[in-house]
CSV table of C-alpha atoms in Angstrom, one decimal:
chain,number,residue,atom,x,y,z
A,1,MET,CA,9.6,85.1,45.7
A,2,LYS,CA,6.6,85.3,48.1
A,3,ILE,CA,7.5,86.4,51.4
A,4,LEU,CA,5.8,86.2,54.7
A,5,VAL,CA,7.2,89.3,56.8
A,6,THR,CA,6.0,88.9,60.5
A,7,GLY,CA,6.1,92.2,62.2
A,8,GLY,CA,6.1,93.9,58.9
A,9,THR,CA,4.6,97.3,60.1
A,10,GLY,CA,7.2,97.8,62.7
A,11,PHE,CA,10.2,100.1,62.4
A,12,ILE,CA,12.7,97.5,60.7
A,13,GLY,CA,9.8,95.6,59.2
A,14,SER,CA,8.3,98.2,57.2
A,15,HIS,CA,11.7,99.5,55.9
A,16,THR,CA,12.4,95.8,54.6
A,17,VAL,CA,9.0,95.5,53.1
A,18,VAL,CA,9.8,98.5,50.9
A,19,GLU,CA,13.0,97.0,50.0
A,20,LEU,CA,11.6,93.7,49.0
A,21,LEU,CA,8.8,95.2,47.1
A,22,GLU,CA,11.4,97.4,45.2
A,23,THR,CA,13.4,94.5,44.3
A,24,GLY,CA,10.3,92.6,42.8
A,25,HIS,CA,9.3,90.3,45.7
A,26,ASP,CA,5.8,89.6,46.6
A,27,VAL,CA,4.9,90.4,50.4
A,28,VAL,CA,2.3,89.5,52.9
A,29,ILE,CA,2.4,91.2,56.3
A,30,VAL,CA,1.4,89.6,59.7
A,31,ASP,CA,1.3,92.1,62.5
A,32,ASN,CA,-0.8,92.5,65.6
A,33,LEU,CA,-0.1,96.2,65.7
A,34,SER,CA,1.1,96.2,69.3
A,35,ASN,CA,4.0,98.6,68.6
A,36,SER,CA,3.1,99.8,65.1
A,37,ASN,CA,0.4,101.4,63.1
A,38,ALA,CA,-1.7,100.4,60.1
A,39,CYS,CA,-1.0,103.7,58.5
A,40,VAL,CA,2.3,102.3,57.6
A,41,LEU,CA,0.6,100.3,54.9
A,42,ASN,CA,-0.5,103.4,53.0
A,43,ARG,CA,3.0,104.9,53.4
A,44,ILE,CA,4.5,101.8,51.9
A,45,PHE,CA,2.0,102.0,49.1
A,46,GLU,CA,3.0,105.9,48.6
A,47,ILE,CA,6.6,104.9,48.3
A,48,THR,CA,6.6,101.8,46.1
A,49,GLY,CA,3.1,102.0,44.3
A,50,LYS,CA,2.4,98.5,45.5
A,51,ASN,CA,-0.4,97.3,47.9
A,52,VAL,CA,0.4,94.8,50.5
A,53,GLU,CA,-1.7,92.0,51.8
A,54,PHE,CA,-2.0,92.5,55.5
A,55,TYR,CA,-3.3,90.3,58.4
A,56,ASN,CA,-3.9,92.0,61.9
A,57,ILE,CA,-3.2,88.8,63.9
A,58,ASP,CA,-0.8,87.6,66.7
A,59,ILE,CA,1.6,85.0,65.6
A,60,ARG,CA,0.7,83.1,69.0
A,61,ASN,CA,-2.6,82.5,67.6
A,62,TYR,CA,-2.2,79.1,65.8
A,63,ASP,CA,-5.6,79.1,64.1
A,64,ASP,CA,-5.1,82.5,62.7
A,65,MET,CA,-1.7,81.8,61.4
A,66,ASN,CA,-2.9,78.5,59.8
A,67,GLU,CA,-5.4,80.5,57.8
A,68,VAL,CA,-2.7,82.7,56.5
A,69,PHE,CA,-0.8,79.8,55.5
A,70,LYS,CA,-3.9,78.0,53.9
A,71,ASN,CA,-4.4,81.2,51.7
A,72,HIS,CA,-0.7,81.6,50.5
A,73,VAL,CA,2.4,79.4,49.4
A,74,PHE,CA,5.4,81.2,50.9
A,75,ASP,CA,9.0,80.7,49.7
A,76,CYS,CA,10.4,82.2,52.8
A,77,CYS,CA,9.4,84.0,56.2
A,78,ILE,CA,11.3,86.9,57.6
A,79,HIS,CA,10.7,87.0,61.2
A,80,PHE,CA,10.6,90.4,62.9
A,81,ALA,CA,7.6,90.1,65.2
A,82,GLY,CA,8.8,90.5,68.9
A,83,LEU,CA,8.8,93.0,71.7
A,84,LYS,CA,12.3,94.7,71.7
A,85,ALA,CA,12.6,97.1,74.9
A,86,VAL,CA,15.4,96.1,77.2
A,87,GLY,CA,14.2,98.0,80.2
A,88,GLU,CA,10.6,96.8,79.8
A,89,SER,CA,11.8,93.2,79.5
A,90,VAL,CA,13.5,93.5,82.7
A,91,LEU,CA,10.3,94.9,84.5
A,92,ASN,CA,8.1,92.3,82.6
A,93,PRO,CA,9.9,89.2,81.8
A,94,ILE,CA,7.1,86.8,81.4
A,95,LEU,CA,5.4,89.1,78.8
A,96,TYR,CA,8.7,88.9,76.6
A,97,TYR,CA,9.3,85.2,77.0
A,98,ASP,CA,5.5,84.5,76.0
A,99,ASN,CA,5.6,86.8,73.2
A,100,ASN,CA,9.0,86.5,71.5
A,101,VAL,CA,9.8,82.7,72.2
A,102,VAL,CA,6.2,81.2,72.2
A,103,GLY,CA,5.3,83.2,69.2
A,104,THR,CA,8.4,81.9,67.3
A,105,LEU,CA,7.7,78.4,68.2
A,106,ASN,CA,4.2,78.6,67.0
A,107,LEU,CA,5.4,80.2,63.8
A,108,LEU,CA,7.9,77.5,63.1
A,109,LYS,CA,5.2,74.6,63.8
A,110,ILE,CA,3.0,76.4,61.1
A,111,MET,CA,5.9,76.7,58.6
A,112,ASN,CA,6.8,73.0,59.2
A,113,LYS,CA,3.3,71.9,58.7
A,114,TYR,CA,3.1,73.7,55.2
A,115,ASN,CA,6.5,72.8,54.2
A,116,CYS,CA,7.9,76.5,54.3
A,117,LYS,CA,11.4,75.9,55.4
A,118,ASN,CA,13.3,79.2,54.9
A,119,ILE,CA,13.4,81.4,57.6
A,120,ILE,CA,15.5,84.8,58.2
A,121,PHE,CA,15.4,85.5,61.8
A,122,SER,CA,15.6,89.0,63.3
A,123,SER,CA,18.2,88.4,66.1
A,124,SER,CA,20.4,90.8,67.9
A,125,ALA,CA,23.9,91.9,68.9
A,126,THR,CA,22.6,91.5,72.6
A,127,VAL,CA,23.0,87.6,72.1
A,128,TYR,CA,26.8,88.4,72.7
A,129,GLY,CA,26.2,89.6,76.1
A,130,VAL,CA,29.2,91.3,77.5
A,131,PRO,CA,31.4,90.8,74.6
A,132,GLU,CA,34.6,88.7,74.9
A,133,LYS,CA,36.5,90.9,72.1
A,134,MET,CA,36.0,94.0,70.0
A,135,PRO,CA,35.0,94.2,67.2
A,136,ILE,CA,32.6,91.3,67.6
A,137,THR,CA,32.8,88.5,65.1
A,138,GLU,CA,30.2,85.8,64.5
A,139,ASP,CA,32.3,83.3,66.1
A,140,CYS,CA,32.4,85.1,69.3
A,141,LYS,CA,30.7,83.0,72.0
A,142,ILE,CA,27.0,83.6,73.0
A,143,GLY,CA,27.3,85.4,76.1
A,144,LYS,CA,25.2,85.4,79.2
A,145,GLY,CA,22.3,87.6,78.6
A,146,THR,CA,22.4,90.9,80.4
A,147,ASN,CA,18.3,91.1,80.1
A,148,PRO,CA,15.3,89.0,79.3
A,149,TYR,CA,15.0,90.7,76.1
A,150,GLY,CA,18.6,89.3,75.0
A,151,TYR,CA,17.7,86.0,76.4
A,152,THR,CA,14.9,85.6,74.0
A,153,LYS,CA,17.0,86.2,71.2
A,154,ILE,CA,19.5,83.7,72.6
A,155,MET,CA,16.6,81.2,73.1
A,156,ILE,CA,15.3,81.7,69.7
A,157,GLU,CA,18.8,81.2,68.1
A,158,GLN,CA,19.2,78.0,70.0
A,159,ILE,CA,15.6,76.8,68.8
A,160,LEU,CA,16.4,77.3,65.2
A,161,SER,CA,20.0,75.8,65.5
A,162,ASP,CA,18.3,72.7,67.0
A,163,LEU,CA,15.7,72.7,64.3
A,164,TYR,CA,18.3,72.8,61.5
A,165,LYS,CA,20.5,70.0,63.3
A,166,SER,CA,17.2,67.7,63.3
A,167,ASN,CA,16.2,68.5,59.8
A,168,ASN,CA,18.8,70.0,57.5
A,169,ARG,CA,16.2,70.8,54.8
A,170,TRP,CA,15.6,73.8,56.7
A,171,ASN,CA,17.6,76.9,55.6
A,172,ILE,CA,18.0,79.6,58.3
A,173,VAL,CA,19.7,82.9,58.4
A,174,LEU,CA,20.4,84.6,61.9
A,175,LEU,CA,20.9,88.5,61.3
A,176,ARG,CA,22.5,89.8,64.4
A,177,TYR,CA,21.5,93.5,64.2
A,178,PHE,CA,23.4,96.2,66.0
A,179,ASN,CA,21.6,99.6,66.7
A,180,PRO,CA,19.2,100.5,63.9
A,181,VAL,CA,18.2,104.3,63.4
A,182,GLY,CA,17.4,106.5,60.8
A,183,ALA,CA,14.3,106.5,58.4
A,184,HIS,CA,13.6,106.4,54.8
A,185,LYS,CA,14.8,109.2,52.6
A,186,SER,CA,11.0,109.9,51.8
A,187,SER,CA,10.3,110.7,55.3
A,188,LYS,CA,7.2,108.7,55.0
A,189,ILE,CA,8.2,105.8,57.4
A,190,GLY,CA,10.3,105.9,60.3
A,191,GLU,CA,10.5,104.9,64.0
A,192,ASN,CA,7.4,105.7,65.8
A,193,PRO,CA,7.7,104.4,69.5
A,194,ASN,CA,4.8,104.3,71.8
A,195,GLY,CA,4.9,106.4,74.8
A,196,ILE,CA,8.5,107.4,76.0
A,197,PRO,CA,11.2,106.3,73.5
A,198,ASN,CA,13.5,103.3,74.8
A,199,ASN,CA,16.0,104.0,72.2
A,200,LEU,CA,18.3,107.1,71.9
A,201,MET,CA,17.6,108.4,68.5
A,202,PRO,CA,13.9,108.6,68.9
A,203,TYR,CA,14.2,110.5,72.1
A,204,ILE,CA,17.0,112.9,70.4
A,205,THR,CA,14.4,113.9,67.8
A,206,GLN,CA,11.6,114.2,70.0
A,207,VAL,CA,13.6,116.7,72.1
A,208,ALA,CA,14.5,118.5,69.0
A,209,VAL,CA,11.0,118.7,67.8
A,210,GLY,CA,9.9,120.0,71.2
A,211,LYS,CA,8.0,116.8,72.5
A,212,ARG,CA,10.3,116.4,75.3
A,213,GLU,CA,12.3,118.8,77.4
A,214,CYS,CA,15.5,117.0,77.9
A,215,LEU,CA,17.5,113.8,76.8
A,216,ASN,CA,18.4,111.6,79.7
A,217,ILE,CA,21.8,110.0,79.1
A,218,PHE,CA,22.1,106.8,81.4
A,219,GLY,CA,25.4,106.6,82.8
A,220,ASN,CA,28.6,108.8,82.4
A,221,ASP,CA,30.9,106.6,84.2
A,222,TYR,CA,31.5,103.9,81.7
A,223,GLU,CA,35.1,103.0,80.6
A,224,THR,CA,34.9,104.8,77.3
A,225,PRO,CA,36.6,108.1,76.1
A,226,ASP,CA,33.7,110.3,77.3
A,227,GLY,CA,32.1,108.1,79.8
A,228,THR,CA,28.9,107.2,78.0
A,229,CYS,CA,28.1,103.7,76.3
A,230,VAL,CA,29.6,103.1,72.9
A,231,ARG,CA,27.3,101.5,70.2
A,232,ASP,CA,27.4,100.7,66.4
A,233,TYR,CA,24.5,102.5,64.9
A,234,ILE,CA,23.3,101.2,61.5
A,235,HIS,CA,20.8,103.1,59.2
A,236,VAL,CA,17.5,101.2,59.1
A,237,VAL,CA,17.8,101.2,55.1
A,238,ASP,CA,21.1,99.6,55.1
A,239,LEU,CA,19.7,97.0,57.6
A,240,ALA,CA,16.8,96.3,55.4
A,241,ARG,CA,18.8,95.9,52.3
A,242,GLY,CA,20.8,93.1,54.5
A,243,HIS,CA,17.5,91.2,54.4
A,244,VAL,CA,17.2,91.3,50.7
A,245,CYS,CA,20.9,90.2,50.3
A,246,ALA,CA,20.2,87.6,52.8
A,247,LEU,CA,17.1,86.1,50.8
A,248,LYS,CA,19.0,85.6,47.8
A,249,ASN,CA,21.8,83.8,50.1
A,250,ILE,CA,19.3,81.7,51.6
A,251,VAL,CA,18.7,80.2,48.1
A,252,GLU,CA,22.2,80.0,47.1
A,253,ASN,CA,24.1,78.9,50.4
A,254,LYS,CA,21.8,76.2,52.0
A,255,GLY,CA,22.1,75.6,55.8
A,256,LEU,CA,22.3,77.6,58.9
A,257,ASN,CA,24.3,80.8,58.5
A,258,ILE,CA,25.0,83.8,61.0
A,259,TYR,CA,25.9,87.5,60.1
A,260,ASN,CA,26.4,90.7,61.9
A,261,LEU,CA,24.8,93.6,60.5
A,262,GLY,CA,26.6,96.8,61.7
A,263,THR,CA,28.9,99.5,60.3
A,264,GLY,CA,32.0,98.3,62.4
A,265,ASN,CA,32.4,101.7,63.8
A,266,GLY,CA,31.7,102.4,67.6
A,267,CYS,CA,30.0,105.9,68.6
A,268,SER,CA,29.3,107.1,72.0
A,269,VAL,CA,25.9,108.5,73.1
A,270,LEU,CA,27.7,112.0,73.2
A,271,ASP,CA,29.0,111.4,69.7
A,272,VAL,CA,25.4,110.9,68.3
A,273,VAL,CA,24.1,113.9,70.3
A,274,LYS,CA,27.1,116.2,68.9
A,275,THR,CA,26.6,114.7,65.2
A,276,PHE,CA,22.7,115.4,65.4
A,277,GLU,CA,23.5,118.8,66.5
A,278,LYS,CA,25.9,119.4,63.6
A,279,ALA,CA,23.7,117.7,61.0
A,280,THR,CA,20.6,119.7,61.9
A,281,GLY,CA,21.8,122.9,63.6
A,282,ILE,CA,19.6,122.0,66.7
A,283,LYS,CA,21.0,122.2,70.2
A,284,ILE,CA,20.1,118.9,72.3
A,285,PRO,CA,19.6,119.8,76.0
A,286,TYR,CA,20.7,116.8,78.2
A,287,LYS,CA,21.4,115.5,81.6
A,288,PHE,CA,23.0,112.5,83.1
A,289,ALA,CA,20.9,109.8,84.9
A,290,PRO,CA,22.1,106.6,86.6
A,291,ARG,CA,23.1,103.6,84.5
A,292,ARG,CA,20.4,101.4,83.0
A,293,GLU,CA,20.3,98.0,84.0
A,294,GLY,CA,21.2,95.6,81.3
A,295,ASP,CA,23.3,98.0,79.3
A,296,VAL,CA,26.8,96.9,78.3
A,297,THR,CA,29.9,99.4,77.8
A,298,ILE,CA,31.1,98.9,74.4
A,299,ASN,CA,29.4,96.9,71.5
A,300,TYR,CA,30.2,97.2,67.8
A,301,ALA,CA,30.4,94.9,64.8
A,302,ASP,CA,32.7,93.2,62.5
A,303,ALA,CA,30.7,92.9,59.3
A,304,THR,CA,33.3,91.3,57.1
A,305,LYS,CA,31.2,88.1,56.9
A,306,ALA,CA,28.3,89.8,55.6
A,307,LYS,CA,30.3,91.8,53.0
A,308,GLN,CA,32.3,88.7,51.9
A,309,GLU,CA,29.2,86.2,51.6
A,310,LEU,CA,26.1,88.5,51.3
A,311,GLY,CA,27.8,91.3,49.1
A,312,TRP,CA,26.4,93.6,51.7
A,313,VAL,CA,27.8,96.7,53.4
A,314,ALA,CA,26.5,99.6,55.2
A,315,GLU,CA,26.5,102.8,53.1
A,316,ASN,CA,25.2,105.5,55.4
A,317,ASN,CA,27.2,107.5,58.0
A,318,LEU,CA,26.1,108.7,61.3
A,319,GLU,CA,25.3,112.1,59.9
A,320,ASP,CA,23.1,110.5,57.3
A,321,MET,CA,21.3,108.6,60.1
A,322,CYS,CA,20.8,111.8,62.2
A,323,LEU,CA,19.6,113.8,59.3
A,324,ASP,CA,17.0,111.2,58.2
A,325,SER,CA,15.7,110.6,61.6
A,326,TRP,CA,15.3,114.3,62.0
A,327,ASN,CA,13.5,114.7,58.7
A,328,TRP,CA,11.0,111.8,59.7
A,329,GLN,CA,10.4,113.4,63.0
A,330,LYS,CA,9.8,117.1,61.6
A,331,ASN,CA,7.6,116.0,59.0
A,332,ASN,CA,5.7,113.5,61.2
A,333,PRO,CA,5.8,115.3,64.6
A,334,ASN,CA,3.3,113.0,66.3
A,335,GLY,CA,4.4,109.9,64.4
A,336,TYR,CA,1.7,108.1,62.2
A,337,GLU,CA,-1.1,109.9,64.1
């Protein structure tokens, strides 16, 4: 199949492109490089031996996107392009609504124009807000968003749901990710945040490599066994494989389908720190800071539906995630620079 991957040079996008290429799909990437690096394209080639056609454009630009669709006939779009930092979204909500929601609307207009009606959307467990139960199943209510980033995911899911209701020729898969970490086993691609990392694992690895003095842990007074937030951390390669499974599913099971992609295991921030130290032998100094606005206490998945319908299960454990993250960081201390 010929797949358009928006945001394909980003963390999850690049790993998914590798999995798509290695399973025989033809891939075209659209990315504005706002939170990624064109060097990723060379790394993808080093891993797969395959070149990918790349367009350095913003999905909000209708004319540029129109040119892409004039040049290619796509079977499906996997839509990653979007801003993703919870804290930043609280500080700059207009940027997030414009980039994520308006960008998606523009993409859907173009897809509809060129009769490409298969889309896999990169959603998030943040749509559940403060979860009504644990573990979280796909039939849990969409919660009240806890931050603008989460609201953009809720809005886009609603847009896609309404689109399907209006025209059931669309085939839509919503993949609700939990917390992606890790890196490709080759250490050629991994998480490369701009500036100070917003996510836990790249902050830990930057402390380990000496780029930062100390890990800040936001809150130690949550109602959890050790007082720190609990999350479902999933290896990015497992997550990428989930998209390949969803691509097959979108052809075989028409309609609108929703899947959680997580391990089903909740790990606290301190669990991650201790596991990283065990896997690498490196001590991570940390200090506690005030709670971060928008964070929920506990969040982990029930991924039974993905196993039953997609044939997908997460294969890597937390130690694998820590070790692969560290190998990426130590071999690329300054990321893709």
